[in-house]
Coordinates of C-alpha atoms and ligand atoms in Angstrom, one line a residue:
M1 CA -2.3 -18.0 1.1
N2 CA -4.2 -20.0 -1.4
S3 CA -2.3 -23.3 -1.3
S4 CA -3.2 -24.4 -4.9
T5 CA -1.7 -21.3 -6.4
N6 CA 0.5 -19.9 -3.7
Q7 CA -1.2 -16.6 -4.0
V8 CA -0.9 -14.4 -1.0
Y9 CA -3.9 -12.6 0.6
S10 CA -3.0 -10.4 3.5
I11 CA -6.6 -9.7 4.5
I12 CA -9.4 -12.3 4.7
W13 CA -13.0 -11.7 5.9
H14 CA -14.4 -14.9 7.5
N15 CA -16.4 -16.0 10.5
D16 CA -17.6 -12.5 11.1
S17 CA -14.1 -11.2 11.7
V18 CA -10.9 -10.2 9.8
S19 CA -7.8 -12.4 9.5
L20 CA -4.6 -10.4 8.9
I21 CA -1.3 -11.9 8.0
D22 CA 1.0 -10.5 10.8
Q23 CA 3.5 -8.7 8.5
T24 CA 5.7 -7.8 11.5
R25 CA 6.6 -11.5 11.8
L26 CA 7.4 -12.4 8.2
P27 CA 9.4 -14.1 6.8
N28 CA 10.3 -16.1 9.9
E29 CA 6.7 -16.8 11.0
Y30 CA 3.7 -17.0 8.7
T31 CA 0.9 -16.3 11.2
F32 CA -2.5 -14.6 11.2
V33 CA -4.1 -12.2 13.7
E34 CA -7.9 -12.4 14.2
I35 CA -9.5 -9.0 14.5
S36 CA -13.1 -8.6 15.6
R37 CA -13.0 -5.1 17.2
C38 CA -12.5 -1.7 15.7
E39 CA -9.8 -0.8 18.4
D40 CA -7.8 -3.9 17.5
M41 CA -7.9 -3.0 13.8
A42 CA -6.7 0.6 14.6
R43 CA -3.8 -0.9 16.6
A44 CA -3.0 -3.4 13.8
I45 CA -2.7 -0.5 11.3
K46 CA -0.6 1.6 13.6
T47 CA 1.8 -1.2 14.5
M48 CA 2.0 -2.3 10.9
I49 CA 0.7 -5.8 11.3
V50 CA -1.1 -4.7 8.1
R51 CA 0.6 -2.0 6.0
G52 CA 0.8 -0.8 2.4
A53 CA -1.5 2.0 1.2
P54 CA -4.3 0.0 -0.4
A55 CA -4.2 -2.7 2.3
I56 CA -4.7 -0.2 5.1
G57 CA -7.6 1.3 3.1
V58 CA -9.2 -2.2 3.0
A59 CA -8.4 -2.8 6.7
A60 CA -9.9 0.5 7.7
A61 CA -13.1 -0.2 5.7
Y62 CA -13.5 -3.4 7.7
G63 CA -12.6 -1.5 10.9
M64 CA -15.5 0.9 10.2
Y65 CA -17.9 -2.0 10.0
L66 CA -16.5 -3.6 13.1
G67 CA -16.9 -0.3 14.9
A68 CA -20.4 0.1 13.5
R69 CA -21.5 -3.2 14.8
E70 CA -20.3 -2.3 18.3
I71 CA -22.7 0.6 18.4
S72 CA -25.9 -0.3 20.3
T73 CA -28.6 2.2 19.6
G74 CA -31.7 2.3 17.5
D75 CA -31.4 6.1 16.9
R76 CA -30.0 7.1 13.6
D77 CA -28.3 10.4 14.7
E78 CA -26.8 8.8 17.7
F79 CA -25.5 5.9 15.5
L80 CA -23.9 8.4 13.0
N81 CA -22.3 10.4 15.8
H82 CA -20.7 7.3 17.2
L83 CA -19.6 6.2 13.8
E84 CA -17.8 9.6 13.3
K85 CA -15.8 8.7 16.4
V86 CA -14.9 5.3 15.0
A87 CA -13.8 7.1 11.8
D88 CA -11.6 9.5 13.8
L89 CA -9.9 6.6 15.6
L90 CA -9.1 4.9 12.4
R91 CA -7.9 8.2 10.7
S92 CA -5.5 8.8 13.6
T93 CA -3.5 5.6 12.9
R94 CA -1.2 6.6 10.0
P95 CA -1.1 10.0 8.2
T96 CA 0.5 9.5 4.7
A97 CA -1.3 6.9 2.7
V98 CA -4.5 8.6 1.4
N99 CA -6.2 5.2 0.7
L100 CA -6.9 5.0 4.5
F101 CA -8.8 8.4 4.4
W102 CA -10.5 7.6 1.1
A103 CA -11.9 4.2 2.4
I104 CA -13.1 5.8 5.6
S105 CA -14.9 8.6 3.7
R106 CA -16.5 6.1 1.4
M107 CA -17.7 4.1 4.4
M108 CA -19.1 7.3 6.1
K109 CA -20.8 8.4 2.9
T110 CA -22.4 4.9 2.7
A111 CA -23.7 5.2 6.2
Y112 CA -25.2 8.7 5.6
E113 CA -26.8 7.7 2.3
T114 CA -28.3 4.4 3.5
L115 CA -31.9 4.8 4.5
G116 CA -33.6 2.2 6.7
T117 CA -32.9 0.7 10.1
I118 CA -29.6 0.7 11.9
E119 CA -29.2 -3.0 11.2
E120 CA -29.7 -2.3 7.5
I121 CA -27.0 0.4 7.6
K122 CA -24.6 -2.0 9.3
K123 CA -25.2 -4.7 6.7
T124 CA -24.6 -2.1 3.9
L125 CA -21.4 -1.1 5.6
L126 CA -20.2 -4.7 5.5
D127 CA -21.2 -5.0 1.9
T128 CA -19.2 -1.8 1.1
A129 CA -16.1 -3.0 2.9
Q130 CA -16.2 -6.2 0.9
T131 CA -16.7 -4.3 -2.3
I132 CA -13.7 -2.1 -1.5
H133 CA -11.7 -5.2 -0.9
L134 CA -12.7 -7.0 -4.1
E135 CA -12.3 -3.8 -6.2
D136 CA -8.8 -3.5 -4.9
L137 CA -7.9 -7.0 -6.0
Q138 CA -9.4 -6.3 -9.5
T139 CA -7.7 -2.9 -9.7
C140 CA -4.3 -4.5 -9.0
H141 CA -4.7 -7.0 -11.8
A142 CA -5.6 -4.1 -14.2
I143 CA -2.6 -2.1 -13.0
G144 CA -0.3 -5.1 -13.5
D145 CA -1.5 -5.7 -17.1
N146 CA -1.5 -1.9 -17.9
G147 CA 2.1 -1.7 -16.6
L148 CA 3.1 -4.7 -18.6
A149 CA 1.8 -3.0 -21.8
V150 CA 4.1 0.1 -21.3
L151 CA 7.2 -1.6 -20.2
P152 CA 10.2 -1.0 -22.5
K153 CA 10.1 -3.5 -25.5
T154 CA 13.8 -4.3 -25.3
P155 CA 15.4 -6.3 -23.9
E156 CA 12.8 -9.0 -24.3
R157 CA 13.4 -10.1 -20.7
L158 CA 13.7 -7.2 -18.3
T159 CA 15.3 -6.7 -14.9
I160 CA 13.0 -4.6 -12.7
L161 CA 14.1 -2.8 -9.6
T162 CA 11.5 -2.1 -6.9
H163 CA 11.5 -0.4 -3.5
C164 CA 9.6 -1.4 -0.3
N165 CA 6.7 -3.8 -0.7
A166 CA 3.9 -2.9 -3.1
G167 CA 2.8 -6.5 -3.5
A168 CA -0.1 -8.7 -2.5
L169 CA 0.8 -8.1 1.1
A170 CA 0.3 -4.3 0.7
T171 CA -3.0 -4.6 -1.2
G172 CA -6.2 -6.8 -1.6
G173 CA -3.9 -9.2 -3.6
Y174 CA -1.5 -9.3 -6.6
G175 CA 0.0 -5.9 -5.8
T176 CA 0.6 -2.6 -7.7
A177 CA 4.3 -2.4 -8.5
L178 CA 4.6 -6.2 -7.8
G179 CA 1.4 -6.6 -9.9
V180 CA 3.4 -5.2 -12.9
V181 CA 6.2 -7.6 -12.0
R182 CA 3.8 -10.5 -11.7
S183 CA 2.2 -9.7 -15.1
A184 CA 5.7 -9.5 -16.7
F185 CA 6.7 -12.8 -15.1
R186 CA 3.5 -14.5 -16.3
E187 CA 4.2 -13.3 -19.9
G188 CA 7.8 -14.4 -19.8
R189 CA 9.1 -10.8 -19.8
L190 CA 10.8 -10.8 -16.5
A191 CA 14.4 -11.8 -16.2
R192 CA 14.7 -10.9 -12.5
L193 CA 13.4 -8.6 -9.8
F194 CA 15.9 -6.6 -7.8
A195 CA 14.4 -5.6 -4.4
D196 CA 15.9 -2.8 -2.3
E197 CA 16.0 -4.0 1.3
T198 CA 14.3 -0.7 2.3
R199 CA 15.8 0.6 5.5
P200 CA 14.7 1.0 8.2
R201 CA 11.8 -1.5 8.4
L202 CA 13.2 -3.8 5.6
Q203 CA 9.9 -4.3 3.7
G204 CA 11.9 -5.2 0.6
A205 CA 14.1 -7.8 2.3
R206 CA 11.4 -9.2 4.5
L207 CA 8.2 -9.0 2.5
T208 CA 8.9 -8.5 -1.2
A209 CA 11.5 -11.2 -1.3
W210 CA 9.2 -13.6 0.6
E211 CA 6.3 -12.9 -1.8
C212 CA 8.6 -13.7 -4.8
V213 CA 9.8 -16.9 -3.2
Q214 CA 6.2 -18.1 -2.8
E215 CA 5.6 -17.9 -6.6
G216 CA 9.1 -18.7 -7.9
I217 CA 9.7 -15.2 -9.1
P218 CA 13.6 -14.8 -9.4
V219 CA 14.6 -12.1 -6.9
T220 CA 17.9 -10.5 -5.8
V221 CA 17.9 -8.4 -2.7
I222 CA 20.3 -5.4 -2.5
T223 CA 20.8 -2.8 0.2
D224 CA 19.3 0.6 -0.8
S225 CA 22.7 2.2 -1.3
M226 CA 23.6 -0.4 -4.0
A227 CA 21.0 0.8 -6.5
A228 CA 23.2 3.3 -8.3
Q229 CA 26.0 0.9 -8.7
C230 CA 23.7 -1.8 -10.1
M231 CA 22.4 0.7 -12.6
K232 CA 25.9 1.8 -13.6
E233 CA 26.8 -1.9 -14.2
G234 CA 23.8 -2.2 -16.5
L235 CA 21.9 -4.6 -14.3
I236 CA 18.6 -2.6 -14.2
D237 CA 16.3 -2.0 -17.1
V238 CA 13.4 -0.3 -15.4
V239 CA 12.3 0.8 -11.9
V240 CA 8.7 0.2 -10.7
V241 CA 7.5 1.4 -7.3
G242 CA 4.1 1.9 -5.5
A243 CA 2.7 5.0 -3.9
D244 CA 1.1 6.2 -0.7
R245 CA -0.3 9.5 -2.0
I246 CA 0.0 11.2 -5.3
A247 CA -0.8 14.9 -5.6
A248 CA -2.8 16.3 -8.5
N249 CA 0.4 17.4 -10.3
G250 CA 1.8 13.8 -10.1
D251 CA 4.3 14.4 -7.2
T252 CA 4.4 11.1 -5.4
A253 CA 4.9 10.1 -1.8
N254 CA 6.2 6.6 -1.3
K255 CA 8.5 4.8 1.1
I256 CA 11.6 6.7 2.2
G257 CA 14.4 6.1 -0.3
T258 CA 12.1 6.3 -3.4
Y259 CA 13.1 9.9 -4.2
S260 CA 16.8 9.1 -4.2
L261 CA 16.0 6.1 -6.4
S262 CA 14.2 8.3 -8.9
L263 CA 17.3 10.6 -9.0
V264 CA 19.7 7.8 -9.7
A265 CA 17.4 6.3 -12.3
K266 CA 17.3 9.7 -14.1
A267 CA 21.1 9.9 -14.0
H268 CA 21.3 6.5 -15.7
N269 CA 18.5 7.2 -18.2
I270 CA 16.4 4.4 -16.7
P271 CA 12.5 4.7 -16.9
F272 CA 10.9 5.2 -13.5
Y273 CA 7.2 4.0 -13.2
V274 CA 4.8 4.6 -10.3
A275 CA 2.1 1.9 -10.1
A276 CA -1.0 2.8 -8.0
P277 CA -4.8 2.8 -8.0
L278 CA -6.7 6.1 -8.5
S279 CA -7.7 5.8 -4.9
T280 CA -4.1 6.8 -4.1
V281 CA -4.4 10.1 -5.9
D282 CA -5.3 13.0 -3.7
F283 CA -6.8 15.6 -6.2
S284 CA -7.3 18.0 -3.3
L285 CA -3.5 18.6 -3.0
S286 CA -2.0 20.7 -5.8
D287 CA 1.5 19.4 -5.3
G288 CA 3.6 17.1 -3.1
S289 CA 4.7 19.7 -0.6
K290 CA 1.3 19.4 1.1
I291 CA 1.5 15.6 1.7
P292 CA 1.8 14.8 5.4
I293 CA 4.9 12.7 6.0
E294 CA 4.7 10.2 8.9
E295 CA 7.6 10.3 11.3
R296 CA 8.2 7.1 13.1
N297 CA 9.9 5.9 16.3
P298 CA 13.7 6.3 16.0
E299 CA 14.0 2.8 17.5
E300 CA 13.4 1.6 13.9
I301 CA 16.8 3.0 13.0
Y302 CA 19.0 2.3 16.1
Q303 CA 17.7 -1.2 17.0
I304 CA 17.6 -4.5 15.2
G305 CA 16.0 -7.2 17.3
N306 CA 17.6 -6.8 20.7
T307 CA 20.8 -5.3 19.3
I308 CA 21.4 -1.5 19.8
L309 CA 23.4 -0.2 16.8
T310 CA 24.3 3.3 17.9
A311 CA 26.0 5.0 20.8
S312 CA 23.6 6.6 23.3
G313 CA 23.4 10.5 23.1
V314 CA 22.9 10.5 19.3
E315 CA 19.8 12.2 17.8
F316 CA 17.7 10.6 15.1
Y317 CA 15.3 11.6 12.4
N318 CA 13.0 9.0 10.9
P319 CA 10.6 10.2 8.2
A320 CA 8.8 7.1 6.8
F321 CA 8.1 8.5 3.3
D322 CA 9.5 11.0 0.8
V323 CA 8.1 12.8 -2.2
T324 CA 9.4 12.2 -5.7
P325 CA 8.8 15.2 -8.0
A326 CA 6.6 14.5 -11.0
E327 CA 9.3 15.4 -13.5
L328 CA 11.3 12.4 -12.4
I329 CA 8.4 10.0 -13.1
T330 CA 8.2 8.5 -16.6
S331 CA 4.6 7.2 -16.2
I332 CA 1.9 6.6 -13.6
V333 CA 0.3 3.2 -14.1
T334 CA -3.3 3.0 -12.9
E335 CA -6.3 0.7 -13.4
H336 CA -7.4 3.1 -16.2
G337 CA -4.1 2.9 -18.1
A338 CA -0.6 4.5 -17.9
F339 CA -0.1 8.2 -18.5
S340 CA 2.4 11.0 -17.8
P341 CA 2.0 12.8 -14.4
K342 CA 0.7 15.9 -16.4
E343 CA -2.2 13.9 -17.7
L344 CA -3.3 12.7 -14.2
I345 CA -5.8 15.5 -13.7
K346 CA -7.9 14.2 -16.6
Y347 CA -8.7 11.1 -14.5
Q348 CA -10.2 13.0 -11.6
E349 CA -13.8 12.1 -12.5
K350 CA -12.9 8.4 -12.8
K351 CA -12.1 8.2 -9.1
V352 CA -14.8 6.3 -7.2
A353 CA -16.4 8.2 -4.3
Ligands
MRU401 O1 5.1 2.0 5.7 P1 4.5 1.0 4.7 O2 5.1 -0.3 4.7 O3 3.0 1.0 4.9 O4 4.8 1.7 3.3 C1 4.4 1.1 2.2 C2 4.8 1.7 0.9 O5 5.5 2.8 0.9 C3 4.3 1.1 -0.3 O6 5.3 1.3 -1.4 C4 3.0 1.8 -0.8 O7 2.1 1.8 0.3 C5 2.4 1.2 -2.0 S1 1.7 -0.4 -1.5 C6 0.9 -1.0 -2.9

């Protein structure tokens, strides 16, 4: 955190290693984990010490550099072969957020295209990871401001509902959905943020609420099942969520519960925005049915702390993401502006790497 502004940065490169805020311990403990080896970065992504689509892309980019610097050979082909294995390890951590695969591909492309000594390739890989990191922060600011520009004009001060955590913790800083919230707050257009607690891992209750408290953004936490009732009571003006992977037709994978939120928003005639960088768009997938959905340990459902919630003998199903059909999305807000899901395909050539 930057103490003069209370801005949160979940990933910091310093002293030749990466500091990650340990997001599994928030809000009770605000601690950092130092990562200097590729294997530790892979574990940090898998165990969700770092999570959120853009953040795991940035973390994987640094992981690629950490893996590269562990390779001790002067032979270019041997180096690239080893680096492919580093890439495989990082790719195996989480399947849904495409930013992870996008960042690893960009790092591999950099390695293949850089001529010169192995040491020079390693240096270029570090430069590229830092560029991906910085670009993500800049992209989030642009998404925030582009989202602000398309928010409904009335009422003057809006109540926004969000799901999961698409904030500074989930990105290089500022956030995507929370970037829109931050820009609205800055311009006096935010009355209040409603944050779904986001079962089962509670990213809304634990992380989004914590981020808001750091900056004095007014926030109300509700359980996921309360969203429809809040809409019926007229408490919500607009929904803004992040994304883990957007197919070419605009179908959007995001944290489990997003799809039902989009349905209740539609039933109440409330605009539903997805805020995400173009690196989250997977133009190779024609629609959302092809997006791989991560299934996580059922422990996340039946256990809170040391308390077991459910009788033994029960079966569980724990998909971590769902897919919201494009027709339920009012607008997709990116660093290049906000547009309808149908217009997304026009932006294919603007996607870097
Ligand atoms: O499982 P998580 O916590 O990594 O899931 C995160 C989300 O679903 C976010 O909404 C998404 O990655 C967008 S983050 C800017």
